[in-house]
Amino acid sequence: MSITILPEEVASQIAAGEVVERPSSVVKELIENALDAGADQITVTVREAGKRLIEVVDNGSGIPAEELELAVHRHATSKLSQAEDLFRVSTLGFRGEALASIGSVSHLTLSSRVRSADLGGSIRVEGGETVEVSELGIPVGTSVRVEHLFFNVPARLKFLKTDRTEKRHISTTVSQYSMANPGVKFRLIYDDELIFQTSGSGNLQEAIAVVHGLSKAKQMIRVVYEDDKIRIGGYISPPGLTRSNRGEMLYYVNQRPVQDPALSKAVTQAYHTLIMKGRYPITILFLELPPEDVDVNVHPTKAEVRFDDKGEVFRAVGRAVRRALLAHTPVSEVSNLSGANLWGGPTPDNRAVRRDVDPAWGMLDDSQQRVPFGQSVDSGQIAAPLGTPVLRLIGQVAATYLIAEGPDGLYLIDQHAAHERILFEKMMANRDSRPPSQALLDSVVVEFSPASADLLKENLPILAGLGFEVEEFGPGSYVVRAVPGLMGETSPEGLLRAAVEDLEVDETPLEGKMEEKIIARVCKQAAVKAGQVLSPSEQEKLLQDLESCQSPRTCPHGRPTMIHLSVDLLERKFGRTGPM
Ligand code: ADP
Ligand code: MG
C-alpha cells in the first residue's frame, strides 16, 4: 500500500478515540464549550447513561449560523489563531477537536443562535457526515444533542461499563465543573429525573454543599494562600472527614480540572500524622498562576498540565494546606490527635464514651467469662472444631491487640479485625431470616453526593434485608429509622455512609456479591476500633465469639485476625532448642 493522507472522517474517528472515551467525556467537552461561551446556565440531559442521548443546552454567546459547519470541522476553533496563543490559553478548549470527534462517532445535532440574529441555525452530523443544515427559531445560546454515541464503533460500546458506572462518571464530571463555576447554574437530568442542581449564586460553599451535602460542606476548611508566583484557594476537609480513596481530591489549574498524582501527594503529605494511612481528604483546590507558566497542551483531553516549576507549585500547595490545617486545629489538639491516631483510634475521651454506649459489649457480665483469669490451660486441652484453638486470655496491649495463650503457644489478636470477622459472620448468617432490627429513637437524615445516592437507591432492598430501615427523603437525602440489631450504638449515619460511599463497582456485581460487600463494609464500620480500651469481660467475649467463627483467622477483607507464636518458635528464639 502506498502512503496516502487519511480521509477527514477517518482522521476524526482516530482523534475521537482519544477525546471521546466514554459518555462522560462528551459531557466534559460540551460543558467546557458552554463555559467558554460565557453561559451562566447549563443543563445536561442524559438518557440511558448517555448511550441513547446526551444533550447540553447553554445560554452562552452562541455560534453564528454561517459558522456552524466550521464548528463541527476538525481543527476549527475560535479560541486561538496563531501558535503563540497556545502559550497563554485562557479558555478551556483550544484544540478545535471536540465537536468533530463527537460528530464522527454519534448522531450530533448542533443548534445555536447569536443575539444579533433573529433566527438560529442547526446542523446535523451522522458519523462525521453532514446530513442536514436548517434554520429555526430558538433562544440565544447553543444546544448540542448527541444521540447513539459510538453507534459506528462497536468496540467502544462494548467496553463501556455498567450504566451505573457511566452515570457516576457523568455526575462526577458535572459536579467538578459546578464547583469550579459556582456562578453558573448547572442542572443534570437522568432519564427525566432532575438529580442535581446548583443555584449559580456564585457561592462556592453552596456549590460544595450540593455535591457533598450540607453537613460536610459546613465542616470544610478554607484555604487562602498567595505568593508572588501562585495563588491557591478553595476548601479542604478537616482531619476527621476522610475517604478511602483519592476520588474526591480535586484540583483546578486556572479553572481547569486536572489530575495530578504529584499534587495529591503534596496534599496528603500536608495531612501527615493528622489522618490515618490509607485515608484521603476531600479537597477542592484552585491554583491560579500566569497562563505562560503552565502548559495545558500535553494531554488529548486536557486532563493533565505541565508546570514550568513543578517543585515550587507542589511546595506551595503543601504549605497552603498545612497552614490551613494548623490554623484550624489548635496546636495541643494536633499533638493529641497524632498520638491517638497512631492506631487510628479516637482520642482517649471519646474512647471511654464509645465503650460505654456500645451494647454489643455492654451486654456482657463477668459470669460469661469462659476461662477465669489466672487459671492455667490444661496442656491436654484439644482444639475446638473448625481449627479454632481454645484460647486463654492474658490481656490487651496498646489498646489494640489481645494476647492469649493457646494449646501451642502464644496468640496475638487484632481486636478490630477479629470483631469485623465476628460481625460479618453473624450478619451473613442472619441475612436469609428476617434479622433483628433496632429502631432509632430519633431518625437521622443523611445527605449523599449524587453518585452515592444513586448507589444507595439501587441497593435499598439489600439494606432492608440486613435490618436497615431507610427511605428517600428528597434529592440525595435519606432518612434512617432503624439499623441492624447487631450494630448497637454505632452512628447510623456512619453505618449508612460506610454501606455505599466510595463503593466503586465497575462490573455488574452478582446480587450476592454486592450484599457481601455491603455487609463487610458495615461490619468494618461497626467493629470495635484499634485504640479502644476493652474491659476484661469484653476481651473474653471477643475471644469466645471469634472461636465460634467459621473462618476465625482472617477478617472479611482477608487480613489476618491473629498471629501465632508457637512454643517451638519461642524455644528457638530463646535458644532453648535448635541450632542456636
Ligand atoms: P474548541 O473548544 O477546542 O475550540 P470544539 O470542537 O469544542 O473546539 O468547538 C469548536 C468551536 O465551536 C469553538 O471554538 C466555538 O467557537 C464553537 N462552539 C462550540 N460549542 C459552543 C457553544 N456551546 N457555544 C458557543 N460556541 C461554541
Ligand atoms: Mg471545546
Coordinates of C-alpha atoms and ligand atoms in Angstrom, one line a residue:
M1 CA 0.0 0.0 0.0
S2 CA 1.3 3.5 -0.8
I3 CA 1.1 6.3 1.7
T4 CA -2.0 8.5 1.5
I5 CA -3.5 11.2 3.6
L6 CA -6.4 9.8 5.6
P7 CA -9.9 11.0 4.7
E8 CA -11.3 13.5 7.1
E9 CA -13.8 11.1 8.6
V10 CA -11.1 8.5 9.4
A11 CA -8.8 11.1 10.9
S12 CA -11.7 12.4 13.1
Q13 CA -12.5 8.9 14.2
I14 CA -9.0 8.3 15.2
A15 CA -8.9 11.6 17.1
A16 CA -12.2 10.6 18.7
G17 CA -10.6 7.6 20.1
E18 CA -8.5 9.9 22.3
V19 CA -11.0 12.6 23.1
V20 CA -14.2 10.6 23.5
E21 CA -13.5 7.6 25.7
R22 CA -17.0 7.3 27.3
P23 CA -20.2 9.3 27.7
S24 CA -18.8 11.5 30.4
S25 CA -16.0 12.6 28.0
V26 CA -18.8 14.1 25.8
V27 CA -20.3 15.8 28.8
K28 CA -17.0 17.3 29.7
E29 CA -16.2 18.7 26.3
L30 CA -19.7 20.1 25.9
I31 CA -19.7 21.7 29.3
E32 CA -16.3 23.3 28.5
N33 CA -17.7 24.7 25.3
A34 CA -20.7 26.2 27.1
L35 CA -18.4 27.7 29.8
D36 CA -16.1 29.2 27.1
A37 CA -19.1 30.7 25.5
G38 CA -19.8 32.6 28.8
A39 CA -23.0 30.7 29.7
D40 CA -24.4 31.0 33.2
Q41 CA -27.0 28.3 32.8
I42 CA -26.0 24.8 31.6
T43 CA -28.5 21.9 31.5
V44 CA -27.2 18.4 30.9
T45 CA -29.8 15.8 30.0
V46 CA -28.9 12.1 29.8
R47 CA -30.8 9.1 28.6
E48 CA -29.7 5.5 29.1
A49 CA -26.4 6.5 30.7
G50 CA -25.6 8.7 27.7
K51 CA -25.7 5.9 25.1
R52 CA -29.1 7.0 23.9
L53 CA -28.8 10.7 24.4
I54 CA -26.6 13.4 25.9
E55 CA -27.8 16.9 25.5
V56 CA -26.2 20.1 26.7
V57 CA -28.1 23.3 26.5
D58 CA -26.5 26.7 27.4
N59 CA -27.4 30.3 27.3
G60 CA -23.9 31.4 26.1
S61 CA -23.0 33.7 23.2
G62 CA -23.9 31.1 20.5
I63 CA -22.5 30.4 17.1
P64 CA -23.4 32.4 14.0
A65 CA -25.4 30.2 11.6
E66 CA -22.8 30.6 8.9
E67 CA -20.1 29.1 11.2
L68 CA -22.0 26.0 12.2
E69 CA -20.4 23.9 9.6
L70 CA -16.9 25.1 10.6
A71 CA -17.6 24.4 14.3
V72 CA -18.0 20.6 13.6
H73 CA -14.9 20.6 11.4
R74 CA -11.7 19.3 12.8
H75 CA -9.1 21.8 13.9
A76 CA -11.7 24.6 13.7
T77 CA -11.7 26.8 16.7
S78 CA -12.5 30.4 17.6
K79 CA -10.2 30.3 20.6
L80 CA -6.8 30.6 19.0
S81 CA -5.4 31.7 15.8
Q82 CA -1.7 31.6 16.0
A83 CA 0.9 29.2 17.5
E84 CA 1.9 31.7 20.2
D85 CA -1.7 31.7 21.6
L86 CA -1.0 28.2 22.7
F87 CA 1.3 29.6 25.4
R88 CA -1.4 31.7 27.0
V89 CA -4.6 29.8 26.7
S90 CA -7.3 31.2 28.8
T91 CA -10.2 29.2 27.5
L92 CA -11.0 25.6 28.4
G93 CA -11.0 24.5 24.8
F94 CA -8.4 25.3 22.1
R95 CA -7.8 22.2 20.1
G96 CA -10.9 22.5 17.8
E97 CA -11.3 18.8 18.0
A98 CA -14.2 18.0 20.3
L99 CA -17.2 18.7 18.1
A100 CA -15.6 17.0 15.1
S101 CA -14.6 14.0 17.2
I102 CA -18.0 13.6 18.8
G103 CA -19.7 14.0 15.5
S104 CA -17.7 11.3 13.9
V105 CA -18.9 8.7 16.5
S106 CA -22.5 9.7 17.0
H107 CA -25.5 11.5 15.6
L108 CA -24.8 15.1 16.5
T109 CA -27.2 18.0 16.2
L110 CA -25.7 21.4 16.9
S111 CA -28.3 24.2 17.1
S112 CA -27.4 27.8 18.0
R113 CA -28.4 31.4 17.9
V114 CA -26.4 34.6 18.5
R115 CA -28.0 37.6 19.9
S116 CA -27.7 39.7 16.8
A117 CA -29.7 37.1 14.6
D118 CA -33.4 36.7 14.6
L119 CA -33.2 33.0 13.7
G120 CA -30.8 30.3 14.8
G121 CA -29.3 27.6 12.7
S122 CA -28.9 23.9 13.1
I123 CA -26.6 21.3 11.6
R124 CA -26.9 17.5 11.9
V125 CA -23.9 15.2 11.5
E126 CA -24.0 11.4 11.4
G127 CA -20.8 9.5 11.7
G128 CA -18.8 12.5 10.5
E129 CA -21.1 13.3 7.5
T130 CA -23.2 16.5 7.5
V131 CA -26.7 15.4 6.7
E132 CA -28.8 18.5 7.2
V133 CA -28.5 22.2 7.7
S134 CA -31.6 24.2 8.7
E135 CA -32.8 27.5 10.2
L136 CA -35.0 27.6 13.2
G137 CA -36.3 29.9 15.9
I138 CA -34.5 29.3 19.2
P139 CA -33.4 31.2 22.2
V140 CA -29.9 32.7 22.2
G141 CA -27.3 30.1 23.1
T142 CA -26.4 26.7 22.0
S143 CA -27.8 23.2 22.3
V144 CA -25.8 20.1 21.4
R145 CA -27.7 16.8 21.1
V146 CA -25.5 13.7 20.9
E147 CA -27.5 10.6 20.1
H148 CA -26.5 7.0 19.6
L149 CA -22.9 7.5 20.8
F150 CA -20.5 5.0 19.4
F151 CA -23.1 3.6 17.0
N152 CA -20.3 3.1 14.5
V153 CA -17.6 2.0 17.0
P154 CA -19.0 -1.2 18.4
A155 CA -15.7 -2.0 20.2
R156 CA -16.1 1.2 22.3
L157 CA -19.7 0.4 23.1
K158 CA -18.7 -3.0 24.3
F159 CA -16.1 -1.6 26.6
L160 CA -18.4 0.8 28.4
K161 CA -19.1 -0.2 32.0
T162 CA -22.4 -0.7 33.6
D163 CA -25.0 2.1 33.2
R164 CA -24.5 2.9 36.9
T165 CA -20.8 3.4 36.4
E166 CA -21.2 5.5 33.3
K167 CA -23.8 7.6 35.1
R168 CA -21.5 8.0 38.1
H169 CA -18.7 9.3 35.8
I170 CA -21.2 11.8 34.3
S171 CA -22.3 13.1 37.7
T172 CA -18.7 13.4 38.8
T173 CA -17.9 15.5 35.7
V174 CA -20.9 17.8 36.2
S175 CA -20.0 18.1 40.0
Q176 CA -16.5 19.0 39.1
Y177 CA -17.4 21.8 36.8
S178 CA -20.2 23.1 39.0
M179 CA -17.7 23.6 41.9
A180 CA -15.3 25.4 39.7
N181 CA -18.0 27.6 38.4
P182 CA -20.4 28.4 41.3
G183 CA -21.7 31.4 39.3
V184 CA -23.2 29.1 36.8
K185 CA -26.5 27.3 37.3
F186 CA -25.9 23.6 36.5
R187 CA -28.7 21.1 36.1
L188 CA -28.3 17.4 35.5
I189 CA -31.3 15.3 34.4
Y190 CA -31.1 11.5 34.1
D191 CA -34.0 9.8 32.3
D192 CA -36.4 12.6 33.2
E193 CA -35.3 12.9 36.8
L194 CA -33.6 16.1 38.0
I195 CA -30.8 14.7 40.1
F196 CA -28.5 17.6 40.6
Q197 CA -28.9 21.4 40.5
T198 CA -26.7 24.3 41.7
S199 CA -28.1 27.7 42.3
G200 CA -25.5 29.7 40.3
S201 CA -25.3 32.2 43.2
G202 CA -21.5 32.4 42.9
N203 CA -21.1 31.0 46.4
L204 CA -18.5 28.2 46.4
Q205 CA -19.6 26.7 49.7
E206 CA -23.1 26.4 48.4
A207 CA -21.9 24.5 45.3
I208 CA -19.9 22.2 47.5
A209 CA -23.0 21.6 49.6
V210 CA -24.9 20.4 46.6
V211 CA -22.1 17.9 45.7
H212 CA -21.0 16.8 49.2
G213 CA -24.1 17.5 51.3
L214 CA -24.6 20.4 53.7
S215 CA -23.1 18.8 56.8
K216 CA -19.8 18.1 55.1
A217 CA -19.7 21.5 53.3
K218 CA -20.0 23.1 56.7
Q219 CA -17.1 21.3 58.1
M220 CA -14.7 22.1 55.2
I221 CA -11.7 24.3 56.0
R222 CA -11.0 27.3 53.8
V223 CA -7.6 27.6 52.1
V224 CA -6.2 31.0 51.2
Y225 CA -2.6 31.3 50.1
E226 CA -0.7 33.7 47.9
D227 CA 2.9 34.2 47.0
D228 CA 4.5 36.0 44.0
K229 CA 4.1 33.0 41.7
I230 CA 0.8 31.4 42.6
R231 CA -2.5 31.8 44.3
I232 CA -4.2 28.9 46.0
G233 CA -7.8 28.9 47.3
G234 CA -10.6 26.6 48.0
Y235 CA -11.6 24.1 50.7
I236 CA -10.2 21.0 52.3
S237 CA -11.7 18.6 54.7
P238 CA -10.7 18.5 58.4
P239 CA -8.7 15.5 59.6
G240 CA -11.9 13.8 60.8
L241 CA -13.5 13.8 57.4
T242 CA -11.8 11.4 55.1
R243 CA -12.4 9.0 52.3
S244 CA -11.0 5.6 51.4
N245 CA -9.7 6.8 48.0
R246 CA -8.4 9.8 46.2
G247 CA -11.6 10.2 44.2
E248 CA -12.7 13.4 45.9
M249 CA -9.4 15.2 45.8
L250 CA -10.0 17.7 43.1
Y251 CA -7.6 20.3 41.8
Y252 CA -8.2 23.0 39.2
V253 CA -5.4 24.9 37.5
N254 CA -6.7 28.2 36.2
Q255 CA -10.3 26.8 36.5
R256 CA -9.4 23.7 34.6
P257 CA -9.9 20.4 36.5
V258 CA -6.7 18.4 36.3
Q259 CA -5.4 15.1 37.5
D260 CA -2.0 15.0 39.0
P261 CA -0.8 12.3 41.4
A262 CA 2.0 14.6 42.5
L263 CA -0.5 17.2 43.7
S264 CA -2.3 14.6 45.6
K265 CA 1.0 13.6 47.2
A266 CA 1.7 17.2 48.2
V267 CA -1.7 17.4 49.9
T268 CA -1.6 14.0 51.7
Q269 CA 1.9 14.9 53.0
A270 CA 0.5 18.1 54.4
Y271 CA -2.0 15.9 56.3
H272 CA 0.8 13.7 57.6
T273 CA 0.1 12.4 61.1
L274 CA -3.3 14.0 61.1
I275 CA -5.1 11.3 59.2
M276 CA -4.6 7.5 59.1
K277 CA -2.6 5.8 56.4
G278 CA -4.9 4.8 53.6
R279 CA -7.4 7.6 54.2
Y280 CA -7.7 10.6 52.0
P281 CA -9.1 14.1 52.5
I282 CA -11.7 15.8 50.3
T283 CA -10.2 18.8 48.5
I284 CA -11.5 21.4 46.1
L285 CA -8.4 23.4 45.5
F286 CA -7.9 26.1 42.9
L287 CA -4.4 27.0 41.7
E288 CA -4.1 30.2 39.8
L289 CA -0.9 31.0 38.0
P290 CA 0.1 33.0 34.9
P291 CA -1.0 31.1 31.8
E292 CA 2.5 31.2 30.5
D293 CA 3.7 29.2 33.5
V294 CA 1.5 26.2 32.7
D295 CA 1.5 24.1 29.5
V296 CA -2.1 22.8 29.0
N297 CA -1.4 21.2 25.7
V298 CA 0.1 17.9 26.9
H299 CA -2.9 15.7 27.0
P300 CA -5.7 14.9 24.5
T301 CA -8.5 15.5 26.9
K302 CA -6.5 18.3 28.7
A303 CA -6.8 16.4 32.0
E304 CA -3.1 16.9 32.7
V305 CA -1.0 20.0 32.6
R306 CA 2.7 20.7 32.9
F307 CA 4.0 23.3 35.3
D308 CA 7.2 25.3 34.5
D309 CA 8.3 25.0 38.0
K310 CA 6.8 21.8 39.3
G311 CA 8.7 21.7 42.6
E312 CA 7.7 25.2 43.5
V313 CA 4.0 24.6 42.8
F314 CA 3.9 21.4 44.9
R315 CA 5.7 23.1 47.8
A316 CA 3.2 26.0 47.7
V317 CA 0.3 23.5 47.7
G318 CA 1.8 21.7 50.7
R319 CA 2.3 25.0 52.6
A320 CA -1.1 26.2 51.8
V321 CA -2.8 23.0 53.0
R322 CA -0.6 22.7 56.1
R323 CA -1.2 26.3 57.1
A324 CA -4.9 25.9 56.7
L325 CA -4.9 22.7 58.8
L326 CA -2.8 24.2 61.6
A327 CA -4.9 27.3 61.7
H328 CA -8.0 25.2 62.0
T329 CA -6.6 22.9 64.7
P330 CA -5.0 24.3 67.9
V331 CA -1.5 23.0 68.4
S332 CA -2.3 21.0 71.6
E333 CA -5.1 19.2 69.8
V334 CA -2.8 18.3 66.9
S335 CA -0.3 16.5 69.0
N336 CA -3.1 14.8 70.9
L337 CA -4.7 13.6 67.7
S338 CA -1.5 12.4 66.1
G339 CA -0.7 10.4 69.3
A340 CA -4.1 8.7 69.4
N341 CA -4.2 8.2 65.7
L342 CA -1.1 6.1 65.7
W343 CA -3.6 3.3 65.6
G344 CA -6.4 5.2 64.0
G345 CA -8.2 5.3 67.3
P346 CA -10.3 8.0 68.8
T347 CA -8.9 10.3 71.4
P348 CA -8.9 8.9 75.0
D349 CA -12.1 10.8 75.9
N350 CA -14.1 9.6 73.0
R351 CA -12.8 6.1 73.7
A352 CA -14.4 6.0 77.1
V353 CA -17.7 7.2 75.9
R354 CA -17.8 4.9 73.0
R355 CA -17.1 1.9 75.0
D356 CA -19.9 2.6 77.4
V357 CA -22.5 3.0 74.8
D358 CA -21.7 0.0 72.7
P359 CA -24.3 -2.6 73.8
A360 CA -22.7 -5.4 71.8
W361 CA -20.1 -5.2 74.5
G362 CA -22.2 -3.7 77.3
M363 CA -24.4 -6.8 77.5
L364 CA -21.6 -8.8 78.9
D365 CA -21.2 -9.6 82.5
D366 CA -18.3 -11.4 84.2
S367 CA -20.2 -14.7 84.6
Q368 CA -19.8 -15.0 80.8
Q369 CA -16.1 -15.4 81.1
R370 CA -15.2 -18.8 79.8
V371 CA -11.9 -19.2 81.5
P372 CA -11.4 -17.4 84.8
F373 CA -8.3 -15.3 85.0
G374 CA -5.2 -16.8 86.3
Q375 CA -6.3 -20.3 85.6
S376 CA -3.8 -22.1 83.5
V377 CA -4.8 -24.0 80.5
D378 CA -4.7 -27.8 80.8
S379 CA -2.0 -28.9 78.5
G380 CA -4.2 -31.8 77.3
Q381 CA -6.8 -29.3 76.0
I382 CA -8.0 -30.1 72.5
A383 CA -8.5 -27.5 69.8
A384 CA -12.2 -26.6 69.2
P385 CA -13.8 -27.8 66.0
L386 CA -13.0 -25.9 62.8
G387 CA -9.5 -25.4 63.7
T388 CA -10.0 -22.7 66.3
P389 CA -7.7 -23.0 69.2
V390 CA -9.2 -22.7 72.6
L391 CA -7.6 -19.6 74.0
R392 CA -6.9 -18.3 77.5
L393 CA -6.9 -14.6 77.6
I394 CA -3.9 -12.9 79.0
G395 CA -4.8 -9.3 78.3
Q396 CA -4.8 -6.3 76.0
V397 CA -1.7 -4.5 74.6
A398 CA -1.6 -1.0 73.2
A399 CA -5.4 -0.9 73.4
T400 CA -5.3 -2.7 70.1
Y401 CA -4.3 -6.3 70.4
L402 CA -5.3 -9.1 72.7
I403 CA -2.8 -11.6 73.9
A404 CA -3.9 -15.1 74.6
E405 CA -2.4 -18.5 75.3
G406 CA -3.4 -21.4 73.2
P407 CA -2.5 -25.1 73.3
D408 CA 0.5 -24.4 71.2
G409 CA 2.0 -21.1 72.2
L410 CA 1.0 -17.5 72.1
Y411 CA -1.6 -15.7 70.1
L412 CA -1.7 -12.0 69.3
I413 CA -5.2 -11.0 68.1
D414 CA -6.1 -7.8 66.3
Q415 CA -9.3 -6.7 68.1
H416 CA -10.7 -4.7 65.2
A417 CA -10.1 -7.4 62.6
A418 CA -11.4 -10.0 64.9
H419 CA -14.6 -8.1 65.7
E420 CA -15.1 -7.4 62.0
R421 CA -15.0 -11.2 61.3
I422 CA -17.4 -11.9 64.1
L423 CA -20.0 -9.3 63.0
F424 CA -19.6 -10.4 59.4
E425 CA -20.3 -14.0 60.0
K426 CA -23.3 -13.1 62.2
M427 CA -24.8 -10.8 59.6
M428 CA -24.2 -13.3 56.8
A429 CA -25.9 -16.0 58.8
N430 CA -28.8 -13.7 59.6
R431 CA -29.5 -12.4 56.1
D432 CA -32.0 -15.0 55.0
S433 CA -34.1 -14.9 58.1
R434 CA -35.6 -11.5 58.9
P435 CA -32.7 -10.1 61.0
P436 CA -33.3 -8.3 64.3
S437 CA -33.6 -4.6 63.6
Q438 CA -33.1 -1.8 66.1
A439 CA -35.4 1.2 65.7
L440 CA -33.8 4.6 66.4
L441 CA -35.3 6.9 68.9
D442 CA -34.6 9.8 66.7
S443 CA -34.5 9.1 63.0
V444 CA -31.4 10.5 61.2
V445 CA -31.3 12.3 57.9
V446 CA -28.2 11.7 55.8
E447 CA -27.2 13.6 52.7
F448 CA -25.3 11.9 49.8
S449 CA -23.5 13.0 46.7
P450 CA -25.4 12.2 43.5
A451 CA -23.2 9.2 42.8
S452 CA -23.6 7.7 46.3
A453 CA -27.3 8.4 46.4
D454 CA -27.7 6.6 43.2
L455 CA -25.8 3.5 44.5
L456 CA -27.8 3.7 47.8
K457 CA -31.1 3.8 45.9
E458 CA -30.2 0.8 43.9
N459 CA -29.2 -1.2 47.0
L460 CA -32.1 -0.3 49.3
P461 CA -33.6 -3.8 49.1
I462 CA -30.3 -5.3 50.2
L463 CA -30.1 -2.8 53.1
A464 CA -33.7 -3.6 54.1
G465 CA -32.8 -7.3 54.1
L466 CA -30.0 -6.6 56.6
G467 CA -32.2 -4.8 59.0
F468 CA -31.9 -1.2 57.9
E469 CA -35.0 0.9 57.5
V470 CA -34.0 3.7 55.1
E471 CA -36.2 5.8 53.0
E472 CA -35.6 8.5 50.4
F473 CA -36.3 11.9 51.9
G474 CA -35.6 14.3 49.0
P475 CA -33.0 14.5 46.3
G476 CA -29.8 13.0 47.7
S477 CA -31.3 12.8 51.2
Y478 CA -32.2 9.6 53.1
V479 CA -33.8 9.1 56.4
V480 CA -32.6 6.2 58.6
R481 CA -35.2 4.9 61.0
A482 CA -33.7 1.6 62.1
V483 CA -30.3 -0.2 61.9
P484 CA -29.4 -3.9 62.1
G485 CA -29.6 -5.1 65.7
L486 CA -26.0 -6.2 65.8
M487 CA -24.7 -2.7 65.1
G488 CA -25.5 -1.4 68.6
E489 CA -24.9 2.3 69.1
T490 CA -22.6 2.8 66.1
S491 CA -23.6 6.1 64.5
P492 CA -26.4 5.3 62.0
E493 CA -25.1 7.9 59.6
G494 CA -21.6 6.3 59.7
L495 CA -23.2 2.9 59.0
L496 CA -25.2 4.1 56.0
R497 CA -22.3 6.0 54.6
A498 CA -20.0 3.0 55.0
A499 CA -22.5 0.9 53.2
V500 CA -22.4 2.9 49.9
E501 CA -19.8 5.7 49.9
D502 CA -16.6 5.1 47.9
L503 CA -18.1 1.8 46.8
E504 CA -16.7 1.7 43.3
V505 CA -18.5 -1.0 41.4
D506 CA -17.2 -1.2 37.9
E507 CA -18.5 -4.7 37.0
T508 CA -22.1 -5.7 37.4
P509 CA -21.7 -7.5 40.7
L510 CA -23.7 -10.6 41.3
E511 CA -26.6 -10.0 43.7
G512 CA -25.0 -12.0 46.4
K513 CA -21.6 -10.4 46.0
M514 CA -23.0 -6.9 46.4
E515 CA -24.7 -7.9 49.6
E516 CA -21.5 -9.4 50.9
K517 CA -19.6 -6.3 50.0
I518 CA -22.1 -4.1 51.8
I519 CA -22.1 -6.4 54.9
A520 CA -18.3 -6.3 55.1
R521 CA -18.3 -2.5 54.9
V522 CA -21.0 -2.1 57.5
C523 CA -19.2 -4.5 59.8
K524 CA -15.9 -2.7 59.4
Q525 CA -17.7 0.5 60.5
A526 CA -19.3 -1.1 63.5
A527 CA -16.4 -3.1 64.7
V528 CA -14.5 -2.1 67.8
K529 CA -11.6 0.1 66.8
A530 CA -7.9 -0.1 67.4
G531 CA -7.0 2.2 70.3
Q532 CA -10.2 1.3 72.2
V533 CA -9.7 0.0 75.7
L534 CA -11.8 -3.1 76.4
S535 CA -12.7 -4.4 79.8
P536 CA -11.6 -8.0 80.6
S537 CA -15.1 -9.3 80.1
E538 CA -15.3 -7.6 76.7
Q539 CA -11.9 -9.1 75.8
E540 CA -13.2 -12.5 76.8
K541 CA -16.4 -12.2 74.8
L542 CA -14.4 -11.2 71.8
L543 CA -12.2 -14.3 72.0
Q544 CA -15.2 -16.6 72.6
D545 CA -17.1 -15.2 69.6
L546 CA -14.0 -15.5 67.5
E547 CA -13.7 -19.1 68.4
S548 CA -17.2 -19.8 67.1
C549 CA -16.5 -18.3 63.7
Q550 CA -16.1 -20.4 60.7
S551 CA -13.1 -18.6 59.4
P552 CA -11.6 -17.1 62.6
R553 CA -8.2 -16.4 61.2
T554 CA -8.9 -13.6 58.7
C555 CA -11.1 -10.6 58.7
P556 CA -13.7 -10.3 55.9
H557 CA -11.1 -8.4 53.8
G558 CA -8.5 -11.1 54.1
R559 CA -6.2 -9.5 56.7
P560 CA -5.1 -11.9 59.5
T561 CA -7.0 -11.6 62.8
M562 CA -4.3 -13.4 64.7
I563 CA -0.6 -14.1 64.7
H564 CA 0.6 -17.3 66.3
L565 CA 3.9 -17.6 68.1
S566 CA 4.4 -21.3 68.6
V567 CA 6.1 -22.8 71.7
D568 CA 8.5 -24.2 69.3
L569 CA 9.3 -20.8 67.9
L570 CA 9.6 -19.3 71.3
E571 CA 12.0 -22.0 72.3
R572 CA 14.2 -21.5 69.3
K573 CA 14.2 -17.7 69.8
F574 CA 15.3 -18.1 73.4
G575 CA 18.0 -20.6 72.3
R576 CA 16.4 -23.5 74.3
T577 CA 16.5 -25.8 71.3
G578 CA 17.7 -26.0 67.7
P579 CA 20.8 -24.7 66.1
M580 CA 21.5 -21.6 68.2
Ligands
ADP1 P1 -12.6 24.1 20.9 O1 -13.5 24.2 22.0 O2 -11.3 23.4 21.2 O3 -12.4 25.4 20.1 P2 -14.7 22.5 19.7 O4 -14.7 21.4 18.7 O5 -15.1 22.0 21.1 O6 -13.3 23.1 19.8 O7 -15.6 23.6 19.3 C1 -15.3 24.3 18.0 C2 -15.8 25.7 18.1 O8 -17.3 25.7 18.1 C3 -15.4 26.5 19.3 O9 -14.1 27.1 19.1 C4 -16.5 27.6 19.4 O10 -16.3 28.6 18.5 C5 -17.7 26.8 18.8 N1 -18.6 26.3 19.9 C6 -18.7 25.0 20.3 N2 -19.6 24.9 21.3 C7 -20.1 26.1 21.5 C8 -21.0 26.6 22.5 N3 -21.7 25.8 23.3 N4 -21.3 27.9 22.4 C9 -20.7 28.7 21.5 N5 -19.7 28.3 20.7 C10 -19.4 27.0 20.6
MG2 MG -14.2 22.6 23.0

